[in-house]
Short mmCIF file of N, CA, C and O in Angstrom, two decimals:
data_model
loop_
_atom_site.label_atom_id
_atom_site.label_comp_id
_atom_site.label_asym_id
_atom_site.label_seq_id
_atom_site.Cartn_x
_atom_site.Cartn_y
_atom_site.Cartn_z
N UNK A 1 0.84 -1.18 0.00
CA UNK A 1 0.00 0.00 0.00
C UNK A 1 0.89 1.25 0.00
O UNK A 1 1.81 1.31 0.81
N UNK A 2 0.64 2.34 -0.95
CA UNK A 2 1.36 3.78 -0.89
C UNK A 2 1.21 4.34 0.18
O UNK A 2 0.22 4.04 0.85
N UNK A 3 2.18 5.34 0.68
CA UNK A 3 1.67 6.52 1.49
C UNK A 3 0.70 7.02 1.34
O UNK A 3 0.03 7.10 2.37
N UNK A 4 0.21 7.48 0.38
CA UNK A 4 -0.93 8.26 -0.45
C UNK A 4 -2.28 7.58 -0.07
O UNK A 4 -3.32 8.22 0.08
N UNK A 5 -2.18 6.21 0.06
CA UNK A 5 -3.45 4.77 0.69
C UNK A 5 -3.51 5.25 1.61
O UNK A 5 -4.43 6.00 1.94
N UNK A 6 -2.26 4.87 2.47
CA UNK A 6 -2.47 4.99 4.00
C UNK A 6 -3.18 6.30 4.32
O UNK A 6 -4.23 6.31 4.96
N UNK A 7 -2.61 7.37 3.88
CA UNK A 7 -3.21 8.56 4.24
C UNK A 7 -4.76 8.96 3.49
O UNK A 7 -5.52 9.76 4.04
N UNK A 8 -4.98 8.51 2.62
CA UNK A 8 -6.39 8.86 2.44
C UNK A 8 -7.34 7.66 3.32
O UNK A 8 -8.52 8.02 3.33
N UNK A 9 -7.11 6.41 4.01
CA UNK A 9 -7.43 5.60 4.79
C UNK A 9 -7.73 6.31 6.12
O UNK A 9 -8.91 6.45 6.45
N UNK A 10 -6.88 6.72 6.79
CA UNK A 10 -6.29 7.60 7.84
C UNK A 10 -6.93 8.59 8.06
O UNK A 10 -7.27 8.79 9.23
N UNK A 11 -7.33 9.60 6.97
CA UNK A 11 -8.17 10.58 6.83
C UNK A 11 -9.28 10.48 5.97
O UNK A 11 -9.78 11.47 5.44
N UNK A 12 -9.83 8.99 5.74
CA UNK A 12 -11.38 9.74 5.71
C UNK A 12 -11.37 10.02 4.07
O UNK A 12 -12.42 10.59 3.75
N UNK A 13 -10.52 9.80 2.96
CA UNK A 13 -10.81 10.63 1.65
C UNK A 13 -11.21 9.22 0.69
O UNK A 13 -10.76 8.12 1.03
N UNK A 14 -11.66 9.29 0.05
CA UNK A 14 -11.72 8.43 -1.10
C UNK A 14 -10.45 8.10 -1.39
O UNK A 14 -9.43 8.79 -1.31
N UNK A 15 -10.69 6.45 -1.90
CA UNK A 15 -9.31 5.93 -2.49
C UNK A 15 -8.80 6.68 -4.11
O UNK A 15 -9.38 7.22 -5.06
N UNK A 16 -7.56 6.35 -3.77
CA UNK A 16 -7.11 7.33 -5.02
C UNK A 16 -6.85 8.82 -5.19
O UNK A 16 -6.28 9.27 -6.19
N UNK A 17 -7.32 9.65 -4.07
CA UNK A 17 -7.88 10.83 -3.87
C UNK A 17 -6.30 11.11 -3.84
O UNK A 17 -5.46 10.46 -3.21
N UNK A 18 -5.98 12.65 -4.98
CA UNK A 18 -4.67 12.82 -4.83
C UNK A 18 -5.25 14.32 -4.09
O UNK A 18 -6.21 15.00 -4.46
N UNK A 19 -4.28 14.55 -2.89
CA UNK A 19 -4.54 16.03 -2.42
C UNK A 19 -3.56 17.04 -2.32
O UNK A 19 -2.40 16.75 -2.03
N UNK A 20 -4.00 18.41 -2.58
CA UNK A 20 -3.17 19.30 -2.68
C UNK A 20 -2.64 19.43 -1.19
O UNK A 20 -3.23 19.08 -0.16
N UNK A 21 -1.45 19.98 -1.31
CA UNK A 21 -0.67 20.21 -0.10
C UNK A 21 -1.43 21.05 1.02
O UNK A 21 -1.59 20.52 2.12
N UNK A 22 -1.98 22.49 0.77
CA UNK A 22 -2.80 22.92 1.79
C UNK A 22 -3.94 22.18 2.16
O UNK A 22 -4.60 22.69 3.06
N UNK A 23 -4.50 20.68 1.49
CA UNK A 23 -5.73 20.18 2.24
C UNK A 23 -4.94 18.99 2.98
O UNK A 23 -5.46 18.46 3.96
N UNK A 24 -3.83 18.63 2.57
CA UNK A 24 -2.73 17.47 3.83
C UNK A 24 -2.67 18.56 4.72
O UNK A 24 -3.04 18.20 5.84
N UNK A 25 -2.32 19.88 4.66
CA UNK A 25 -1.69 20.64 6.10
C UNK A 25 -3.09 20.65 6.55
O UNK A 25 -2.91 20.01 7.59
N UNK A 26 -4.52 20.94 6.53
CA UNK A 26 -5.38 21.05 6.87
C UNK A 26 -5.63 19.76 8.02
O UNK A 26 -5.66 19.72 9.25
N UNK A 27 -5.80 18.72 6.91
CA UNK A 27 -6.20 17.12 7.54
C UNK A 27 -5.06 16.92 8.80
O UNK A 27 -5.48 16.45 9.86
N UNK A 28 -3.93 17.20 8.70
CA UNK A 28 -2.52 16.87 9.26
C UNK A 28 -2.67 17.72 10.45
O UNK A 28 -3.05 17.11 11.44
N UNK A 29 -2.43 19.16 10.62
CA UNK A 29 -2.32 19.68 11.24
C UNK A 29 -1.19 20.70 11.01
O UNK A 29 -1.26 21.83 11.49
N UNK A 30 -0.16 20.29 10.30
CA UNK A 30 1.17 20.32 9.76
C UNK A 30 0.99 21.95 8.98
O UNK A 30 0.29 22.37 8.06
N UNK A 31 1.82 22.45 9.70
CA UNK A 31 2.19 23.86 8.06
C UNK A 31 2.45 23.49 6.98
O UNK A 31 3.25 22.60 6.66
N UNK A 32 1.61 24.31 6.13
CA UNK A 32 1.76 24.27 4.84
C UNK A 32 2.86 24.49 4.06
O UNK A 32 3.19 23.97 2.99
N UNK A 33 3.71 25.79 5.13
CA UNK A 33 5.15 26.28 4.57
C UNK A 33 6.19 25.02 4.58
O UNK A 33 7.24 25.11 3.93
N UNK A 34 5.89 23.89 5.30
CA UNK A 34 6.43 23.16 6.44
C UNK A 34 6.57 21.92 5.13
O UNK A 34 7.49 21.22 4.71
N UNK A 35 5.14 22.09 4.80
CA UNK A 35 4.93 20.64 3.59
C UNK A 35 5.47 20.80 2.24
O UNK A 35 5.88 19.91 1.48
N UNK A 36 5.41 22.42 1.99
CA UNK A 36 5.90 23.26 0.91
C UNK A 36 7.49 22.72 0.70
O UNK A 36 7.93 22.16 -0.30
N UNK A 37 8.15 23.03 1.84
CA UNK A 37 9.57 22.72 1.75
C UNK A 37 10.33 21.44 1.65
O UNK A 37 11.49 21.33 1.27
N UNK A 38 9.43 20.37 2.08
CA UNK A 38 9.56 19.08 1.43
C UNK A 38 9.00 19.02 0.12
O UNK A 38 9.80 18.95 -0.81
N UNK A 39 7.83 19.05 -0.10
CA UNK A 39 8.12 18.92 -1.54
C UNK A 39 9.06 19.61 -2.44
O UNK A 39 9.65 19.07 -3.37
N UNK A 40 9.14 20.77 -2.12
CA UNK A 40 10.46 21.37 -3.02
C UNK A 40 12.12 20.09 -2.70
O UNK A 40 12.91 19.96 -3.63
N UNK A 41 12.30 19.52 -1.69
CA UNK A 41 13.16 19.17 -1.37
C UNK A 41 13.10 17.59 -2.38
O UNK A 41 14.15 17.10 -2.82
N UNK A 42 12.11 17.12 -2.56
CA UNK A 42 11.19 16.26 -3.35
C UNK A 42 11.70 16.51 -5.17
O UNK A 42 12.22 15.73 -5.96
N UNK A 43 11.36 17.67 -5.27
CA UNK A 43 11.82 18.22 -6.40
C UNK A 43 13.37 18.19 -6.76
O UNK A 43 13.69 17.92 -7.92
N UNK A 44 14.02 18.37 -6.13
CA UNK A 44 15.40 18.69 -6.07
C UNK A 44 15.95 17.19 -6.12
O UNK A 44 16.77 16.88 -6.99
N UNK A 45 15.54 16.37 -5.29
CA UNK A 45 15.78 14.88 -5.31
C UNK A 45 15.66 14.51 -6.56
O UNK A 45 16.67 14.12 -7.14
N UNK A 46 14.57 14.53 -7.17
CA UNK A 46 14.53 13.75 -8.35
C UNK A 46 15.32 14.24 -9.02
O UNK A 46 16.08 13.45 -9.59
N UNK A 47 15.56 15.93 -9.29
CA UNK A 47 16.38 16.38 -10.52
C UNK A 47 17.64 15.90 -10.07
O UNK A 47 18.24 15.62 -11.10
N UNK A 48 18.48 15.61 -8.97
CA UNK A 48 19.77 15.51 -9.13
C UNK A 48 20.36 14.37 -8.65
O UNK A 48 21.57 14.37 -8.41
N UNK A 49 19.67 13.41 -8.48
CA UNK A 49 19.80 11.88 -8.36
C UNK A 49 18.87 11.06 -8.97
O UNK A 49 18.30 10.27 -8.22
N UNK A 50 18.42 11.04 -10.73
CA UNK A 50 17.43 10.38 -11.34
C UNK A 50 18.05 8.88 -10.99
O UNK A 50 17.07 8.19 -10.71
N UNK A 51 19.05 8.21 -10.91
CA UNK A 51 19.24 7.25 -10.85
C UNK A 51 18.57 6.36 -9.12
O UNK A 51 18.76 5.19 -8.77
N UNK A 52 18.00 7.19 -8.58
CA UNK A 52 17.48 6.93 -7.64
C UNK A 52 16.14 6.74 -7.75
O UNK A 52 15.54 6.34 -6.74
N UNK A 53 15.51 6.93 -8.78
CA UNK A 53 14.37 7.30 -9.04
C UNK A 53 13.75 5.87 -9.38
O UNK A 53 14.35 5.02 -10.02
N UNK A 54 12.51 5.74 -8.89
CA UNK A 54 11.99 3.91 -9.44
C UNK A 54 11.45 4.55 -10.87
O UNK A 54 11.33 5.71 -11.26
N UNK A 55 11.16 3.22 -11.52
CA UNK A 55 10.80 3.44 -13.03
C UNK A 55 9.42 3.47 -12.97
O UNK A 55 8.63 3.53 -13.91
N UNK A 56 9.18 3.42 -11.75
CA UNK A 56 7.25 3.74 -12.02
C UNK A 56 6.81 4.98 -11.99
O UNK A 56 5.87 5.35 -12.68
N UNK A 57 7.42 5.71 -11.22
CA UNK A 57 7.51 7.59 -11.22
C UNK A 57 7.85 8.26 -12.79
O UNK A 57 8.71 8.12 -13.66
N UNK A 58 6.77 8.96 -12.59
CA UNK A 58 6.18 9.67 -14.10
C UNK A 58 6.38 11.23 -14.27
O UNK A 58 6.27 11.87 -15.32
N UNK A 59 6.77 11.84 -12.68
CA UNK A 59 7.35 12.88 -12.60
C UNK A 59 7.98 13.35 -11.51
O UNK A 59 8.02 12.70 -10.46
N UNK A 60 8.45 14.34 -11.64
CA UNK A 60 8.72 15.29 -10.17
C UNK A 60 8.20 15.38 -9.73
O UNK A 60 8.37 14.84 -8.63
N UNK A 61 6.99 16.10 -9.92
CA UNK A 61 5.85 16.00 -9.02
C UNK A 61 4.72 14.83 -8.32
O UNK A 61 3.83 14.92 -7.48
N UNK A 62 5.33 13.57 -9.25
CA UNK A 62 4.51 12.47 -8.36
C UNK A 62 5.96 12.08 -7.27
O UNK A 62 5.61 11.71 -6.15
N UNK A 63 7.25 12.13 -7.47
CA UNK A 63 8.50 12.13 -6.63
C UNK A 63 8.12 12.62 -5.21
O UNK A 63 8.22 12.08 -4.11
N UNK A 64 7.46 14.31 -5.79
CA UNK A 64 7.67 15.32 -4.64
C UNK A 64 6.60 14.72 -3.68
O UNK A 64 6.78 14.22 -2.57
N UNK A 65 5.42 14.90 -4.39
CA UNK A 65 4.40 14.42 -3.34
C UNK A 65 4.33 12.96 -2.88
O UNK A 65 3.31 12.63 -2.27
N UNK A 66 5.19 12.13 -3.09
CA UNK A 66 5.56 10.92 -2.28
C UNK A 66 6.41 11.30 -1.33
O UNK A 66 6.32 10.47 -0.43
N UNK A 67 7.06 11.98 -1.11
CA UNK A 67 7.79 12.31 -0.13
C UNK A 67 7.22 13.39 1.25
O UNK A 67 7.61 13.54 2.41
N UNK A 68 6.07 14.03 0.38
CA UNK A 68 5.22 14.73 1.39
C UNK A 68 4.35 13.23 2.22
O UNK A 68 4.38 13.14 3.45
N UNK A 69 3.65 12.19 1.39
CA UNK A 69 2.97 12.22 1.77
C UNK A 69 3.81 11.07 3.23
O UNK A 69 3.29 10.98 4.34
N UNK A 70 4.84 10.49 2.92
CA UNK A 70 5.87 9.66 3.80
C UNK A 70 6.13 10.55 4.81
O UNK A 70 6.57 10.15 5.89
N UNK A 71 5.97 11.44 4.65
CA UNK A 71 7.02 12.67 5.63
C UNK A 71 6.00 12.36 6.72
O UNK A 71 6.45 11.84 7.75
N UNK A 72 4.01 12.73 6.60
CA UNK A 72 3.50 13.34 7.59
C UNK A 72 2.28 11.89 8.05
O UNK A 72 1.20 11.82 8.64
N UNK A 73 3.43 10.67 7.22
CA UNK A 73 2.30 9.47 7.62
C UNK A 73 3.74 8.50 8.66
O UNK A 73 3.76 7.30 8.96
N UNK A 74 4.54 9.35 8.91
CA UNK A 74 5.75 8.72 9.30
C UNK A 74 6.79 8.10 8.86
O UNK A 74 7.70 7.71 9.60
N UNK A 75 6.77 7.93 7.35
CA UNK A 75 7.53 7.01 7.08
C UNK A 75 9.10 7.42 7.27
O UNK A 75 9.49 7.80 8.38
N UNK A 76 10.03 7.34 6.08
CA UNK A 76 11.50 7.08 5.64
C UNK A 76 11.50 8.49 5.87
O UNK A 76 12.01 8.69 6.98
N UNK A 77 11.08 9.77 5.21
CA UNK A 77 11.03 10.89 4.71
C UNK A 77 10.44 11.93 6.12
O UNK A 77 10.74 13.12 6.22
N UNK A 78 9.76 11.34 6.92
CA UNK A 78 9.56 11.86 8.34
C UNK A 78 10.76 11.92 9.36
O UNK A 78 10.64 12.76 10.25
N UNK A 79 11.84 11.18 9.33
CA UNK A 79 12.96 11.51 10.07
C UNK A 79 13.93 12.48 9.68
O UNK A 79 14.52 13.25 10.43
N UNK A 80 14.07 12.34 8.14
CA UNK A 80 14.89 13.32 7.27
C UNK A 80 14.71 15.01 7.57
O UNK A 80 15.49 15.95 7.72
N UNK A 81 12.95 14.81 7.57
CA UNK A 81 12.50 16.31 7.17
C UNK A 81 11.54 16.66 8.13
O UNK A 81 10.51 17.31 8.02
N UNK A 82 12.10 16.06 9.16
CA UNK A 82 11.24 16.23 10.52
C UNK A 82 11.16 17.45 11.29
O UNK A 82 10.27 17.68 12.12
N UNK A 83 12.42 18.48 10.91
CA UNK A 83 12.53 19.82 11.58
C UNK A 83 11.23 20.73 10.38
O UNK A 83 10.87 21.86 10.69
N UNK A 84 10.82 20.22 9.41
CA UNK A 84 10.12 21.00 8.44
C UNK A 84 8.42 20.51 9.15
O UNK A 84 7.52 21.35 9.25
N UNK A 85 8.27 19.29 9.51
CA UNK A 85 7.02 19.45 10.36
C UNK A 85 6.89 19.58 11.61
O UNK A 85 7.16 18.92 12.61
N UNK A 86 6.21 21.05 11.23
CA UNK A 86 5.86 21.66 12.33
C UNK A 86 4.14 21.99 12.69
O UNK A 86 3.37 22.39 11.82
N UNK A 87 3.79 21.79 13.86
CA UNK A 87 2.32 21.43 14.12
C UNK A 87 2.21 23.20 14.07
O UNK A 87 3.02 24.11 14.25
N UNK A 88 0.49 23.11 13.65
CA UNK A 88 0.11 24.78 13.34
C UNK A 88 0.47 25.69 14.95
O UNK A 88 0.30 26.91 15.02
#
């Protein structure tokens, strides 16, 4: 199961449901500036280590927001970028 499962499980959204970053800081609790800066950090990952990248990822932006959504469901990406969540 994705991060993206778990968290629409977790919160209540329809499966599949992709959400913009201010409705995770909403559901979460989490700043938005907070979620903002991981995904940019998300961004930056993919551009400068593609070889890290799995071959099922279709962009940066599905990169970035896997890494948001790991960050604020605990996963790998929650210890990394843990000074960036910050409760409102």
């Amino acid at each position: 199961m994705t991060w993206k499962n778990k968290f629409n499980k977790k919160y209540k959204q329809p499966k599949g449901t992709s959400n913009s970053l201010t409705k995770i800081a909403r559901l979460t609790g989490f700043k938005r500036s907070g979620l903002q800066t991981i995904y940019n950090k998300g961004i930056g990952a993919y551009k400068t280590n593609p070889s890290s990248v799995r071959p099922s990822v279709r962009s940066k932006e599905q990169w970035a927001m896997a890494r948001v959504y790991s960050a604020v469901m605990g996963g790998a990406a929650a210890r990394v970028d843990k000074k960036h969540l910050i409760k409102k």
